[in-house]
Short mmCIF file of C-alpha atoms in Angstrom, two decimals:
data_model
loop_
_atom_site.label_atom_id
_atom_site.label_comp_id
_atom_site.label_asym_id
_atom_site.label_seq_id
_atom_site.Cartn_x
_atom_site.Cartn_y
_atom_site.Cartn_z
CA MET A 1 -23.97 8.77 16.33
CA ALA A 2 -23.69 5.21 15.03
CA PRO A 3 -20.16 3.85 14.56
CA GLN A 4 -18.74 3.65 11.05
CA PRO A 5 -19.29 0.21 9.43
CA SER A 6 -15.58 -0.40 8.91
CA LEU A 7 -14.80 0.37 12.56
CA ARG A 8 -17.68 -1.80 13.79
CA HIS A 9 -16.57 -4.72 11.62
CA GLU A 10 -12.97 -4.35 12.84
CA LYS A 11 -14.18 -4.43 16.43
CA ASP A 12 -16.50 -7.41 15.96
CA ASP A 13 -14.12 -9.50 13.84
CA ARG A 14 -12.55 -12.44 15.59
CA PRO A 15 -8.97 -13.33 14.67
CA TRP A 16 -9.92 -16.63 13.01
CA TRP A 17 -7.05 -16.16 10.56
CA LEU A 18 -4.65 -16.14 13.49
CA ALA A 19 -6.20 -19.32 14.91
CA VAL A 20 -5.72 -21.04 11.55
CA LEU A 21 -2.12 -19.84 11.34
CA VAL A 22 -1.38 -21.06 14.87
CA LEU A 23 -2.88 -24.44 14.04
CA ILE A 24 -0.79 -24.73 10.88
CA GLY A 25 2.29 -23.62 12.82
CA LEU A 26 1.71 -26.27 15.48
CA VAL A 27 1.30 -28.97 12.84
CA LEU A 28 4.55 -27.90 11.19
CA ALA A 29 6.28 -27.84 14.58
CA VAL A 30 5.21 -31.44 15.19
CA VAL A 31 6.53 -32.41 11.73
CA ILE A 32 9.87 -30.73 12.49
CA ILE A 33 10.17 -32.53 15.82
CA THR A 34 9.17 -35.99 14.57
CA ASN A 35 10.84 -35.99 11.13
CA ASP A 36 14.61 -36.39 11.16
CA ILE A 37 15.12 -34.60 7.84
CA TYR A 38 13.08 -31.56 8.88
CA THR A 39 14.79 -31.56 12.27
CA GLN A 40 18.22 -31.45 10.66
CA VAL A 41 17.17 -28.71 8.24
CA PHE A 42 15.65 -26.63 11.04
CA ARG A 43 18.75 -26.92 13.24
CA THR A 44 20.92 -25.77 10.35
CA VAL A 45 18.76 -22.90 9.13
CA VAL A 46 17.88 -21.51 12.55
CA ASN A 47 21.59 -20.83 13.14
CA GLY A 48 21.17 -17.82 10.86
CA ALA A 49 18.33 -16.32 12.93
CA GLY A 50 20.74 -14.42 15.16
CA ILE A 51 22.35 -12.69 12.17
CA THR A 52 18.93 -11.86 10.71
CA VAL A 53 17.75 -10.28 13.96
CA PHE A 54 21.03 -8.39 14.48
CA VAL A 55 21.11 -7.00 10.94
CA THR A 56 17.45 -5.97 11.14
CA LEU A 57 17.67 -4.26 14.53
CA VAL A 58 20.91 -2.39 13.88
CA ALA A 59 19.99 -1.34 10.33
CA PHE A 60 16.52 -0.18 11.36
CA MET A 61 17.75 1.84 14.35
CA LEU A 62 20.38 3.55 12.20
CA ALA A 63 17.84 4.12 9.40
CA THR A 64 15.40 5.67 11.90
CA VAL A 65 18.03 8.09 13.22
CA LEU A 66 19.15 9.01 9.70
CA GLY A 67 15.57 9.29 8.47
CA LEU A 68 14.67 11.60 11.35
CA GLY A 69 17.64 13.80 10.51
CA ILE A 70 16.67 13.95 6.83
CA ALA A 71 13.05 14.76 7.76
CA LEU A 72 14.16 17.64 10.00
CA LEU A 73 16.35 18.94 7.18
CA GLY A 74 13.32 18.81 4.89
CA LEU A 75 11.34 20.96 7.34
CA ALA A 76 14.13 23.48 7.92
CA ASP A 77 13.73 27.18 7.19
CA SER A 78 16.66 27.13 4.77
CA ILE A 79 15.70 26.29 1.18
CA VAL A 80 19.18 24.83 0.65
CA LEU A 81 18.69 22.29 3.44
CA ARG A 82 15.22 21.43 2.18
CA GLN A 83 16.52 20.84 -1.33
CA ILE A 84 19.36 18.67 -0.04
CA ALA A 85 16.85 16.53 1.88
CA ARG A 86 14.54 16.23 -1.13
CA PHE A 87 17.48 15.34 -3.42
CA TYR A 88 18.58 12.56 -1.03
CA ILE A 89 15.08 11.14 -0.66
CA GLU A 90 14.29 11.08 -4.37
CA ILE A 91 17.64 9.55 -5.34
CA ILE A 92 17.64 6.81 -2.70
CA ARG A 93 13.96 5.92 -3.20
CA GLY A 94 14.65 5.39 -6.90
CA ILE A 95 17.30 2.72 -6.33
CA PRO A 96 16.18 -0.87 -5.67
CA ILE A 97 17.43 -2.24 -2.36
CA LEU A 98 19.28 -5.10 -4.06
CA VAL A 99 21.11 -2.72 -6.42
CA LEU A 100 21.94 -0.43 -3.48
CA LEU A 101 23.25 -3.45 -1.60
CA PHE A 102 25.68 -4.32 -4.41
CA TYR A 103 26.66 -0.68 -4.90
CA ILE A 104 27.47 -0.07 -1.23
CA ALA A 105 29.24 -3.42 -0.88
CA PHE A 106 31.48 -3.19 -3.95
CA VAL A 107 31.66 0.54 -4.77
CA GLY A 108 30.78 2.50 -1.65
CA ALA A 109 32.87 0.45 0.79
CA PRO A 110 36.13 0.68 -1.22
CA GLY A 111 35.50 4.39 -1.70
CA LEU A 112 34.89 4.90 2.03
CA VAL A 113 38.08 3.03 2.89
CA ALA A 114 40.05 5.12 0.37
CA VAL A 115 38.71 8.38 1.84
CA TYR A 116 39.45 7.23 5.39
CA ASN A 117 43.02 6.24 4.48
CA PHE A 118 43.53 9.60 2.75
CA ILE A 119 42.33 11.51 5.82
CA ILE A 120 44.62 9.65 8.22
CA THR A 121 47.66 9.82 5.93
CA PRO A 122 49.57 12.15 8.31
CA LEU A 123 48.84 9.78 11.20
CA VAL A 124 50.02 6.80 9.15
CA LYS A 125 53.29 8.56 8.25
CA SER A 126 53.90 9.39 11.90
CA GLY A 127 53.20 5.79 12.93
CA VAL A 128 50.21 6.67 15.10
CA ALA A 129 47.65 4.82 12.93
CA GLU A 130 47.59 2.16 10.25
CA PRO A 131 45.62 2.19 6.99
CA ILE A 132 42.71 -0.19 6.74
CA LEU A 133 41.94 -2.58 3.91
CA VAL A 134 38.62 -3.05 2.15
CA ARG A 135 38.36 -6.55 3.57
CA ASP A 136 38.49 -5.07 7.07
CA LEU A 137 34.95 -3.77 6.50
CA SER A 138 32.90 -6.96 6.77
CA LEU A 139 30.18 -7.82 4.28
CA MET A 140 27.65 -7.87 7.10
CA TRP A 141 28.34 -4.24 7.97
CA ARG A 142 28.25 -3.27 4.29
CA ALA A 143 24.80 -4.87 4.13
CA ILE A 144 23.70 -3.01 7.28
CA ILE A 145 24.86 0.30 5.79
CA ALA A 146 22.99 -0.42 2.55
CA LEU A 147 19.74 -1.26 4.37
CA MET A 148 20.16 1.82 6.57
CA ILE A 149 20.53 4.12 3.57
CA GLY A 150 17.77 2.43 1.57
CA TYR A 151 15.17 2.59 4.33
CA SER A 152 16.14 6.04 5.66
CA SER A 153 14.52 7.77 2.66
CA PHE A 154 11.16 6.08 3.29
CA ILE A 155 11.37 6.67 7.03
CA ALA A 156 12.17 10.33 6.42
CA GLU A 157 8.90 10.69 4.51
CA ILE A 158 7.02 8.98 7.34
CA PHE A 159 8.45 11.43 9.87
CA ARG A 160 7.73 14.40 7.60
CA ALA A 161 4.09 13.41 7.15
CA GLY A 162 3.74 12.85 10.89
CA PHE A 163 5.21 16.20 11.84
CA GLN A 164 3.10 18.04 9.29
CA SER A 165 -0.06 16.38 10.61
CA VAL A 166 0.17 18.37 13.86
CA ASP A 167 -2.22 21.31 13.96
CA THR A 168 -0.30 24.51 13.25
CA GLY A 169 -2.51 26.32 15.77
CA GLN A 170 -0.95 24.31 18.60
CA ILE A 171 2.55 25.13 17.37
CA GLU A 172 1.66 28.84 17.23
CA ALA A 173 0.25 28.61 20.75
CA ALA A 174 3.50 27.04 21.94
CA LYS A 175 5.42 29.89 20.29
CA SER A 176 3.26 32.44 22.07
CA LEU A 177 4.18 30.78 25.37
CA GLY A 178 7.83 31.42 24.62
CA LEU A 179 8.87 27.79 24.06
CA SER A 180 12.05 27.29 22.06
CA ARG A 181 11.98 25.31 18.83
CA TYR A 182 13.48 22.28 20.55
CA ARG A 183 10.92 22.39 23.38
CA ARG A 184 8.06 22.88 20.90
CA PHE A 185 9.24 19.80 19.05
CA ARG A 186 9.72 17.71 22.20
CA LEU A 187 6.60 18.75 24.09
CA VAL A 188 4.06 19.56 21.37
CA VAL A 189 4.93 18.19 17.95
CA PHE A 190 6.53 14.80 18.61
CA PRO A 191 4.03 13.43 21.19
CA GLN A 192 1.17 14.05 18.74
CA ALA A 193 3.04 13.08 15.59
CA ILE A 194 4.12 9.70 16.98
CA ARG A 195 0.52 8.47 16.75
CA VAL A 196 0.64 9.06 13.00
CA ILE A 197 4.25 7.93 12.59
CA PHE A 198 4.13 4.63 14.49
CA PRO A 199 1.86 2.52 12.20
CA PRO A 200 3.81 3.05 8.94
CA LEU A 201 7.11 2.96 10.84
CA SER A 202 6.21 -0.43 12.32
CA ASN A 203 5.26 -1.66 8.83
CA ASP A 204 8.71 -0.66 7.60
CA PHE A 205 10.25 -2.57 10.50
CA VAL A 206 8.43 -5.75 9.47
CA SER A 207 9.43 -5.12 5.85
CA MET A 208 13.07 -4.84 6.87
CA VAL A 209 12.89 -8.26 8.51
CA LYS A 210 11.95 -9.64 5.10
CA ASP A 211 14.38 -7.48 3.12
CA SER A 212 17.20 -8.55 5.43
CA SER A 213 17.12 -11.80 3.47
CA LEU A 214 18.78 -9.88 0.62
CA VAL A 215 22.04 -9.82 2.57
CA SER A 216 22.40 -13.49 1.62
CA VAL A 217 23.54 -12.37 -1.85
CA LEU A 218 26.72 -11.11 -0.17
CA GLY A 219 27.24 -14.42 1.61
CA VAL A 220 26.17 -13.12 5.02
CA ALA A 221 25.14 -16.16 7.07
CA ASP A 222 21.53 -15.20 7.76
CA ILE A 223 18.51 -17.52 7.60
CA THR A 224 18.26 -17.39 3.81
CA GLN A 225 21.98 -17.98 3.27
CA MET A 226 22.02 -20.94 5.66
CA GLY A 227 19.07 -22.42 3.81
CA LYS A 228 20.70 -21.79 0.44
CA VAL A 229 23.92 -23.52 1.49
CA TYR A 230 22.10 -26.51 2.97
CA ALA A 231 19.80 -26.93 -0.03
CA SER A 232 22.64 -26.75 -2.56
CA GLY A 233 24.56 -29.44 -0.68
CA SER A 234 21.70 -31.81 0.12
CA PHE A 235 19.29 -31.09 -2.78
CA ARG A 236 16.49 -30.95 -0.18
CA PHE A 237 15.02 -27.82 -1.71
CA PHE A 238 11.39 -28.41 -0.69
CA GLU A 239 12.19 -29.18 2.93
CA THR A 240 14.78 -26.42 3.25
CA TYR A 241 12.79 -23.56 1.81
CA SER A 242 9.66 -24.70 3.63
CA ILE A 243 11.60 -24.32 6.88
CA VAL A 244 13.04 -20.95 5.78
CA THR A 245 9.51 -19.73 5.02
CA TYR A 246 8.25 -21.09 8.35
CA ILE A 247 10.91 -19.24 10.36
CA TYR A 248 10.34 -15.95 8.53
CA LEU A 249 6.59 -16.22 9.10
CA ILE A 250 7.15 -16.76 12.82
CA LEU A 251 9.33 -13.63 12.94
CA THR A 252 7.14 -11.36 10.83
CA ILE A 253 3.70 -12.40 12.11
CA GLY A 254 4.85 -12.40 15.74
CA LEU A 255 6.39 -8.95 15.28
CA SER A 256 3.29 -7.64 13.47
CA LEU A 257 1.01 -8.78 16.29
CA ALA A 258 3.23 -7.20 18.94
CA LEU A 259 3.44 -3.89 17.09
CA ARG A 260 -0.30 -3.88 16.42
CA ARG A 261 -0.92 -4.31 20.14
CA ILE A 262 1.33 -1.36 20.91
CA GLU A 263 -0.50 0.69 18.29
CA LYS A 264 -3.88 -0.06 19.87
CA LYS A 265 -2.59 0.96 23.28
CA MET A 266 -1.35 4.24 21.84
CA LYS A 267 -4.77 4.92 20.32
CA GLN A 268 -6.46 4.28 23.68
CA LYS A 269 -4.35 6.85 25.49
CA PRO A 270 -5.99 10.27 25.86
CA ARG A 271 -4.61 12.97 23.63
#
């Protein structure tokens, strides 16, 4: 049987777009090295790369764990658990990330601190512990919590779709072999579902790299915030935001290529 046209075109296509991007990137790299203004801007802005990577990695790992938990709740036998999972997903998906960021930072964090202090009141009175202040919870961690909550609802739906894509006949066969629910999930469901889960999950990872720039509204010193501070002080808006864009493109395109390579390797493995 002849291959589908779309698959044949994907196989025959050469990554000319990548060659063009690499060429543009090399030209910009030469400009940054040879131009004193661009060099200074780059050295300033790139200082925020560590914060961007840290926020993205931590928030995404926490969001993945939380999303997996919500997805499992949504597939539980109990209707109460399923409704709780659906309620969480629908509410969180309906809130823009930026609004959620402000809400967690200035409403959720003070509320969390108040609850914590209330719980440890006996320990405080006995001198074993001390109450914490709202300022003790850094803005960076408030941003991480907001990104974790915001993305967990989307990740939960990705996991749910992946788990439900597994043929029910194989699950029934595993039941007939006497496998427990945990072993059915670990040995039958998850290894097959991960092929469906990985592509959209990797897309969400790349999206979080970009959305991590929103933490700059809280003053977290990421790439965007460093660029914002430099541009407001030097009025070099074109140079600064060109460099900010350049760094984000390096991160997102490099990450996309790496994840796409992993995805292809997963497709090549026998089922």
